[in-house]
Short mmCIF file of C-alpha atoms and ligand atoms in Angstrom, two decimals:
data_model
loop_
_atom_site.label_atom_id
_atom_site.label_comp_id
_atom_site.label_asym_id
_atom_site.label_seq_id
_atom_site.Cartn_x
_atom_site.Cartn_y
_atom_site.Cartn_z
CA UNK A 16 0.00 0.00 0.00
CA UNK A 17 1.43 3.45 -1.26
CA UNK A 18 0.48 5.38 1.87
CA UNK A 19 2.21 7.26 4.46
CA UNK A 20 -0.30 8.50 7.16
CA UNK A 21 -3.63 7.18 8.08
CA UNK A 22 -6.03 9.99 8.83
CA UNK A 23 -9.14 9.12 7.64
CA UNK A 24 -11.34 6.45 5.74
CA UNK A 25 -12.61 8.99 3.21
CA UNK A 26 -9.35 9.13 1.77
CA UNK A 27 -9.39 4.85 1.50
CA UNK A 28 -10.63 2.79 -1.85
CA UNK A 29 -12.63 -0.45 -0.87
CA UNK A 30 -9.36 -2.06 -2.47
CA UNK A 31 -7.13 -0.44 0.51
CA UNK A 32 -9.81 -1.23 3.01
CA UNK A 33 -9.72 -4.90 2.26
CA UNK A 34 -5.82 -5.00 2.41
CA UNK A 35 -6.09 -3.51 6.10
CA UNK A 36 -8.69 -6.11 6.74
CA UNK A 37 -6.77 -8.84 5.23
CA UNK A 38 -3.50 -7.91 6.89
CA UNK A 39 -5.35 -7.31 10.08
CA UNK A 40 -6.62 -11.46 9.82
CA UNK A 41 -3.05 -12.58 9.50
CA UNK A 42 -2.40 -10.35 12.40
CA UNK A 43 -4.80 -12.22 14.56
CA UNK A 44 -3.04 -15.41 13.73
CA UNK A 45 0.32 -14.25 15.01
CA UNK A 46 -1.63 -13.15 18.14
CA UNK A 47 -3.01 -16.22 18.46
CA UNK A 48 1.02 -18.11 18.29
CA UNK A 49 2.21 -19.35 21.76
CA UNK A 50 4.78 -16.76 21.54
CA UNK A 51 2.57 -13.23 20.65
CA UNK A 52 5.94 -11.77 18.73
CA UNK A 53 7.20 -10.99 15.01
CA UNK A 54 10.22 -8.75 14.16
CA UNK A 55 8.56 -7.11 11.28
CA UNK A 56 9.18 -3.68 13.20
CA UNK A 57 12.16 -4.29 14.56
CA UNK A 58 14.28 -1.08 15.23
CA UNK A 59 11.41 1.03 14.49
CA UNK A 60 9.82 3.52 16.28
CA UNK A 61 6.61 4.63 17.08
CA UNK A 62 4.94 7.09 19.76
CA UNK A 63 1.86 7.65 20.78
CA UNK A 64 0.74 11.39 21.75
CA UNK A 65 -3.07 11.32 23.24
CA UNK A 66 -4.03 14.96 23.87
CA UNK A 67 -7.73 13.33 25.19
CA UNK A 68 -8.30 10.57 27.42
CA UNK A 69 -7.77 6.76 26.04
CA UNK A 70 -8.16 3.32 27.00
CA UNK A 71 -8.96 1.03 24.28
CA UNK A 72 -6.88 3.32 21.17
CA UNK A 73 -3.79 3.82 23.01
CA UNK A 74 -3.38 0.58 24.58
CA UNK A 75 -4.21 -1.44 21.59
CA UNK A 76 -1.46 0.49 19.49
CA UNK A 77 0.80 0.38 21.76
CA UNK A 78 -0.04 -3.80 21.99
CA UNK A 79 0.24 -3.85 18.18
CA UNK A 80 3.47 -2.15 18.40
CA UNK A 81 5.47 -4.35 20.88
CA UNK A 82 3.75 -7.31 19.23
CA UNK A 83 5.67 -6.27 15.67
CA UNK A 84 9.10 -5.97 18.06
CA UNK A 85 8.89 -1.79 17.40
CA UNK A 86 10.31 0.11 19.96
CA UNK A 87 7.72 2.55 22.02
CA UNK A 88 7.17 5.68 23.56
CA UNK A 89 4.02 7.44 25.16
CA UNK A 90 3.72 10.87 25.79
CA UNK A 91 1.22 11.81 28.43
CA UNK A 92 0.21 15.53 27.74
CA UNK A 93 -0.46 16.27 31.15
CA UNK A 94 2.74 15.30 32.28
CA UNK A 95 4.57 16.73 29.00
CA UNK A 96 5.93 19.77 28.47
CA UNK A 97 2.46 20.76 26.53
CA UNK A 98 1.29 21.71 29.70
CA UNK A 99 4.10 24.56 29.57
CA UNK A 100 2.57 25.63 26.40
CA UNK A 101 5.00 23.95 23.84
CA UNK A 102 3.11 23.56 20.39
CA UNK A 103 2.26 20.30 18.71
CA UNK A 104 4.93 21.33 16.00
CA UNK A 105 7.36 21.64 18.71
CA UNK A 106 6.39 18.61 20.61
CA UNK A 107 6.41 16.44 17.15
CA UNK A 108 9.74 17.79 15.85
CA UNK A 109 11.36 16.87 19.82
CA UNK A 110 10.15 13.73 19.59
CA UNK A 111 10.97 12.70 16.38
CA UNK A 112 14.61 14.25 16.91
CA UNK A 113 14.91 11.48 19.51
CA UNK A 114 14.27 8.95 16.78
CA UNK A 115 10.69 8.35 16.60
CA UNK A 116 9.32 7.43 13.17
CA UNK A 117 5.34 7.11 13.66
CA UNK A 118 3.03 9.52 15.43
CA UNK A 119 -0.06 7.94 16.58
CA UNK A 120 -2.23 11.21 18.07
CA UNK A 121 -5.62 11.43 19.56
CA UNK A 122 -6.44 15.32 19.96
CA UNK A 123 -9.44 17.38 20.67
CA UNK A 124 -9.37 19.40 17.59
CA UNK A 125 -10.32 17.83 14.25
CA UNK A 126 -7.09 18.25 11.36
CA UNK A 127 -4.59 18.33 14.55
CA UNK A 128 -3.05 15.04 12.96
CA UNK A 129 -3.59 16.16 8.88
CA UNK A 130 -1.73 19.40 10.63
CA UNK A 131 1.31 16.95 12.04
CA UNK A 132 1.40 14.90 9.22
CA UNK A 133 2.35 18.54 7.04
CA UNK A 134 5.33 18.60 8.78
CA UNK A 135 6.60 15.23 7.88
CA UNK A 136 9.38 15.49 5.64
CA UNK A 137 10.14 19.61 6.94
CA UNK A 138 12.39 20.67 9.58
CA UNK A 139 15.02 17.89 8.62
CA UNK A 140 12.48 14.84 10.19
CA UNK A 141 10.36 12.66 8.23
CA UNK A 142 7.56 10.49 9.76
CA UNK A 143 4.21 8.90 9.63
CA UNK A 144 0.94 9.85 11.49
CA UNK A 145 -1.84 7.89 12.46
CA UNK A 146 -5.05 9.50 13.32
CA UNK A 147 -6.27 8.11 16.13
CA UNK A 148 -9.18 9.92 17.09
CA UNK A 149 -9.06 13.66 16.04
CA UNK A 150 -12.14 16.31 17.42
CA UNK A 151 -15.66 15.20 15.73
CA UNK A 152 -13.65 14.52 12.17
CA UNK A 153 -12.23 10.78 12.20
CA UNK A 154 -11.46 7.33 14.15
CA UNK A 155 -9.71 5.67 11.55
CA UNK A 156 -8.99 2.52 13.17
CA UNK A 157 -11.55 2.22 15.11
CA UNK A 158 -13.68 2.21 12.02
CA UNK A 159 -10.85 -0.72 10.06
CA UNK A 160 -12.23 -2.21 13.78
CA UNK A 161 -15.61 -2.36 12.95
CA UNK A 162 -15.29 -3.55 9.60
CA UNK A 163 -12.92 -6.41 10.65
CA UNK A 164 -15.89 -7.13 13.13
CA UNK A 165 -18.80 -7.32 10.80
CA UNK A 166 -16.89 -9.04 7.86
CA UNK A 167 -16.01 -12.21 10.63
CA UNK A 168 -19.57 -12.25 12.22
CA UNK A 169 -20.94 -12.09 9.18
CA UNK A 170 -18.86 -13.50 6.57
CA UNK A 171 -19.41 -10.22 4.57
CA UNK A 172 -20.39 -6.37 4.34
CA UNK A 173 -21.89 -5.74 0.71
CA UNK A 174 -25.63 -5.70 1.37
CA UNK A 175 -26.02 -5.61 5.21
CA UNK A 176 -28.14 -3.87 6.77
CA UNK A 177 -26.68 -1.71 9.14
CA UNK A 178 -27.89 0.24 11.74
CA UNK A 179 -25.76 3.28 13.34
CA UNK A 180 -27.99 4.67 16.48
CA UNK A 181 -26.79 7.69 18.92
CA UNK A 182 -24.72 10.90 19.22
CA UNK A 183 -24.20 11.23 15.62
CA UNK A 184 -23.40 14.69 15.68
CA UNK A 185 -20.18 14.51 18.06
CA UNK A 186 -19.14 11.26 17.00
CA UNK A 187 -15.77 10.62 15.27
CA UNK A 188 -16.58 7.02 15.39
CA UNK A 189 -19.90 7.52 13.26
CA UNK A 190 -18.05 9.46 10.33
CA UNK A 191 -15.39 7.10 9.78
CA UNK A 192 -17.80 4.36 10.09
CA UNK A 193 -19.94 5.81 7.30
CA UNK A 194 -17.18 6.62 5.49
CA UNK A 195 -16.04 2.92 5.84
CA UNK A 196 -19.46 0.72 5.71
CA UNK A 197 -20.22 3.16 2.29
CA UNK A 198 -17.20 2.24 0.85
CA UNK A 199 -18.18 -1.20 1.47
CA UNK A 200 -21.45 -1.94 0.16
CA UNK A 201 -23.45 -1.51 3.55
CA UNK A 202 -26.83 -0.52 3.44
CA UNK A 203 -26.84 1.97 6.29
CA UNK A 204 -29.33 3.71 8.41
CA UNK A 205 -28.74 6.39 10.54
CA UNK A 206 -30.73 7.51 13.62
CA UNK A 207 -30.91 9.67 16.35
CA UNK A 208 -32.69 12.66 17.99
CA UNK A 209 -32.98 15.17 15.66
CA UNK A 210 -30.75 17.43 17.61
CA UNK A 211 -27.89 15.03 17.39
CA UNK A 212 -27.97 14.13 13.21
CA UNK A 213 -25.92 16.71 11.58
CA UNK A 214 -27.87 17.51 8.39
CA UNK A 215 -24.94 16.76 5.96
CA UNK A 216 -24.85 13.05 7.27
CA UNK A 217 -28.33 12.93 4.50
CA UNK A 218 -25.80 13.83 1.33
CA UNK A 219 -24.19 10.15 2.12
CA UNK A 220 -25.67 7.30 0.58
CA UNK A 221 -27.91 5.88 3.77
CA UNK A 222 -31.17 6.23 5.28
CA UNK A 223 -31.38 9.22 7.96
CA UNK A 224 -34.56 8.77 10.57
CA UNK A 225 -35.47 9.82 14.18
CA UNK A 226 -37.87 6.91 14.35
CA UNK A 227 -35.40 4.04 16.78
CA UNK A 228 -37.60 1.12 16.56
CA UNK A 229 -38.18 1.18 13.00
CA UNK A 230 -34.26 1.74 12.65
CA UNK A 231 -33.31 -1.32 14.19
CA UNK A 232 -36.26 -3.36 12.55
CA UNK A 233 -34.65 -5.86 10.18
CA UNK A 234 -31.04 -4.78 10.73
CA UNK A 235 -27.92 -7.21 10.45
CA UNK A 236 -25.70 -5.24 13.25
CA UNK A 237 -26.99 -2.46 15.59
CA UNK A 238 -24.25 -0.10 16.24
CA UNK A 239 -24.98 2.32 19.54
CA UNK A 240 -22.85 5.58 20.53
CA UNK A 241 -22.04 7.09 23.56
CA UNK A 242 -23.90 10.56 24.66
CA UNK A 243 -20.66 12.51 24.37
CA UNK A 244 -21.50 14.98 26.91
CA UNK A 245 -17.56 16.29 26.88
CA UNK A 246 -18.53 17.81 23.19
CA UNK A 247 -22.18 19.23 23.79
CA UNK A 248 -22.09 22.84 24.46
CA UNK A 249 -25.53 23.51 24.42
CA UNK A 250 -28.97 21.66 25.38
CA UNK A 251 -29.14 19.17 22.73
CA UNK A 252 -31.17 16.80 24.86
CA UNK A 253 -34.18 17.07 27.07
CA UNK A 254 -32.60 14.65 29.62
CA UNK A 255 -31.01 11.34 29.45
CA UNK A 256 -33.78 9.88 31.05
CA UNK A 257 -35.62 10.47 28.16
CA UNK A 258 -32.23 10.14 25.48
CA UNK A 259 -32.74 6.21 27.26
CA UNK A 260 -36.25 5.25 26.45
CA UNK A 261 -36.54 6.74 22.81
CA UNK A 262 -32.70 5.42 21.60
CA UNK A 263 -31.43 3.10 24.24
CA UNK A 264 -30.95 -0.26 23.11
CA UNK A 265 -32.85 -2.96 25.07
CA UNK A 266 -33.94 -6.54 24.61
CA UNK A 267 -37.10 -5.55 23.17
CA UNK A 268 -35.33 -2.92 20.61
CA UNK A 269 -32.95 -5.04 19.79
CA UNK A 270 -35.42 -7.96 19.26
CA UNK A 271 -36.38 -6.14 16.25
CA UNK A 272 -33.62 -6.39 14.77
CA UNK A 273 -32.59 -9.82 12.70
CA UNK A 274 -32.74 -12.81 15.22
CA UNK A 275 -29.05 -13.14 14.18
CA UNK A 276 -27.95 -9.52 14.46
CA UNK A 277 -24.67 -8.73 16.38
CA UNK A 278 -24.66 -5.56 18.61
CA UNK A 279 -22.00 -3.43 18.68
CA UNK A 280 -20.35 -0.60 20.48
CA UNK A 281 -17.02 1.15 20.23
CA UNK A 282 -16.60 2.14 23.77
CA UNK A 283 -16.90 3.38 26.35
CA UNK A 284 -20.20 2.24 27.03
CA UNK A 285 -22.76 4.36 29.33
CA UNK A 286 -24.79 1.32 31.00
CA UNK A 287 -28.23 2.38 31.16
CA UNK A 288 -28.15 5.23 28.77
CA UNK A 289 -27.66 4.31 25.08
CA UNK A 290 -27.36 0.52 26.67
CA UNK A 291 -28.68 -1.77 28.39
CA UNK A 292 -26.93 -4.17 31.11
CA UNK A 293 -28.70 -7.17 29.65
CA UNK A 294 -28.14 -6.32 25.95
CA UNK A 295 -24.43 -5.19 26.56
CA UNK A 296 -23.23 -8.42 28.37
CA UNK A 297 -25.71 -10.33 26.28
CA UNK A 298 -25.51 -13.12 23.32
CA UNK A 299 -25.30 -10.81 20.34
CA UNK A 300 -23.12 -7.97 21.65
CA UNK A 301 -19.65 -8.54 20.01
CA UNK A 302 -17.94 -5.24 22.25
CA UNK A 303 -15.32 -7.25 23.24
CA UNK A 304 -14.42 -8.95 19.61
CA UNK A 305 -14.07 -5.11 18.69
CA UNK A 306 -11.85 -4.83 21.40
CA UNK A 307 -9.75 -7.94 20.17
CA UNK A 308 -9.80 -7.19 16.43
CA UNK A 309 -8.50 -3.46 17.93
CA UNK A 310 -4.94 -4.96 18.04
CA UNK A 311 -4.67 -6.84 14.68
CA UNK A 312 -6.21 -3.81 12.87
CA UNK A 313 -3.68 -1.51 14.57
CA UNK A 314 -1.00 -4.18 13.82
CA UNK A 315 -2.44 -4.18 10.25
CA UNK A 316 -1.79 0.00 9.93
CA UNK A 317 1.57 0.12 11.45
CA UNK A 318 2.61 -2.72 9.11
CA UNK A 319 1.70 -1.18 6.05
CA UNK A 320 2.70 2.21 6.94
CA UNK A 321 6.04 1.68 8.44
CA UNK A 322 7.65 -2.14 7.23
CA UNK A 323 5.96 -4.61 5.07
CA UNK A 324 8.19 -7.29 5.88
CA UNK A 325 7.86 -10.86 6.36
CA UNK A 326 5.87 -11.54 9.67
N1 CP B 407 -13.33 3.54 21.15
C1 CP B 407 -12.35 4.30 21.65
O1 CP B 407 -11.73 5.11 20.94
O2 CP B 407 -12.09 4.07 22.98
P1 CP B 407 -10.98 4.84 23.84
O3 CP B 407 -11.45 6.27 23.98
O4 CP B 407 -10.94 4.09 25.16
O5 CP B 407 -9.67 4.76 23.11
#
C-alpha cells in the first residue's frame, strides 16, 4: 500500500480497506502463536501522543506495536511539556529528533493530525501519522475495527443492513464508520434525535430517521454511541432519562432487529443510557471482539505504513 499517514477512511478505496482487513486477519493469527511476537518492526519507532483521554486506542497500538518488536514511547500531555505551552509542531519535531518514526495522536481538535502529518518530511524529520481519534472529524482505526468485526460475524459487508444509532453529531466514530461501511457496500441507516444528526450526514448514501424502533427493525448489526457529553455545548437533549427510552438499546429494541444480528459498540459504554446491562453483556453484543480485532487492525496500519516485511 502506497500510503504514508492514516487519517481518515474517506481518503481509503474499498481495495485499501480490504488490504487492512486482510493484513489485520493474518495479524490475529500471530496473536493467536504461543509466543505473541514478530520482528517485522524491529528497530522502528513509534509514539503515541493522546491529547484526550484513552483506554482502548492507546493501549491497543501500543499492543500492536510491541507485538511487531517496534520500539515505544508514550507521551502523556499532562505530564509533557504541553502543559508549559510547547506547540504540537514543537512537541512532534522533539520527539521525532529522539528517533521516533510514527506519530499515533488522539487530539481534541479535528485536522490536529492532517496538521502533524504537514510537517513530515520539513524541519530535517520525516515520519508517519496515524489519526487516532481527532475532534468530531475521524477514528480511523476504530472504524478498520468495525469492519474487521462485521466481515467475521458475518462472513461479509456488501448488502447488510446496518444500523448506526446515537450521538451522531459529536461522533468521530460515526463518520469514519460511514465513510467505511459506504465504501463497502453496507446498506446503512442512521438515527438519532434530531438534535444530534448533523444535516450533511443525508448527502451520504444511507437512510437518515429519528424513528429508533423502526431503525433497528430488520437490521444485520446495531451499532450504539455514547452521549458525548464532553462535546455538547448547548442543550441538545431534554434529559437522558428520556435520550434512554426513545434510543437506548434494550432486549425488546434489539429484538427487532434480525434474530441473528450482532450488537456493537465502540466504547466506552454508558450502562443504562444508550445501553442496556442485559443487551451489553448479552448473546449478540460482540464489544469485546471489537476490542480484540483493535490490536490486529492496529498491527495491520503500522505494518503497512512503516515495514511490510515478512511476519
Ligand atoms: N473507542 C475508543 O476510541 O475508545 P478509547 O477512547 O478508550 O480509546
Amino acid at each position: 500500500m502506497n500510503k504514508k499517514h492514516l487519517l481518515g477512511l474517506a481518503e481509503l478505496s474499498r481495495a485499501e480497506i480490504n488490504q487492512y482487513l486482510d493484513t489485520a486477519d493474518a495479524m490475529r493469527e500471530v496473536l493467536a502463536r504461543p509466543i505473541k511476537k514478530t520482528p517485522a518492526l524491529r528497530g522502528k519507532s513509534v509514539c503515541t501522543l493522546f491529547f484526550e483521554p484513552s483506554t482502548r486506542t492507546r493501549a491497543s497500538f501500543e499492543m500492536a506495536a510491541k507485538t511487531l518488536s517496534a520500539d515505544t514511547s508514550s507521551l502523556t500531555v499532562a505530564t509533557s511539556s504541553v502543559s508549559k505551552g510547547e506547540t504540537l509542531k514543537d512537541t512532534l519535531l522533539t520527539m521525532a529528533a529522539m528517533g521516533a518514526q510514527c506519530f499515533v495522536i488522539r487530539h481534541q481538535s479535528s485536522g490536529a493530525p492532517a496538521l502533524a502529518a504537514s510537517y513530515s518530511g520539513k524541519f530535517g524529520y520525516d515520519f508517519h501519522v496515524v489519526n487516532a481519534g481527532d475532534g468530531q472529524h475521524e477514528h480511523p482505526t476504530q472504524g478498520l475495527l468495525d469492519l474487521l468485526t462485521i466481515r467475521h460475524h458475518k462472513g461479509r459487508i456488501e448488502g447488510l443492513k446496518v444500523t448506526i444509532i446515537g450521538d451522531l453529531l459529536h461522533s468521530r466514530v460515526a463518520r469514519s464508520d460511514i465513510h467505511g461501511l459506504t465504501t463497502m457496500g453496507a446498506n446503512l441507516t442512521l438515527c438519532g434525535p434530531q438534535t444530534l444528526l448533523p444535516p450533511e450526514f443525508s448527502e451520504f448514501s444511507c437512510r437518515v430517521t429519528t424513528d429508533c424502533d423502526a431503525a433497528v427493525e430488520g437490521a444485520d448489526v446495531v451499532m450504539t454511541l455514547r452521549l458525548q457529553n464532553e462535546r455538547m455545548n448547548g442543550a441538545f437533549l431534554p434529559g437522558v432519562r428520556e435520550f434512554a427510552a426513545l434510543y437506548g438499546i434494550n432486549e425488546r429494541r434489539l429484538g427487532l432487529a434480525k434474530a441473528d444480528a450482532i450488537l456493537m459498540h465502540p466504547g466506552p459504554i454508558n450502562r443504562g443510557v444508550e445501553i442496556s446491562d442485559e443487551v451489553a453483556d448479552g448473546s449478540q453484543s460482540v464489544i469485546l471482539n471489537q476490542v480484540t480485532n483493535g490490536v490486529a487492525v492496529r498491527m495491520a496500519v503500522l505494518y503497512h505504513l512503516m515495514g511490510e516485511q515478512e511476519l
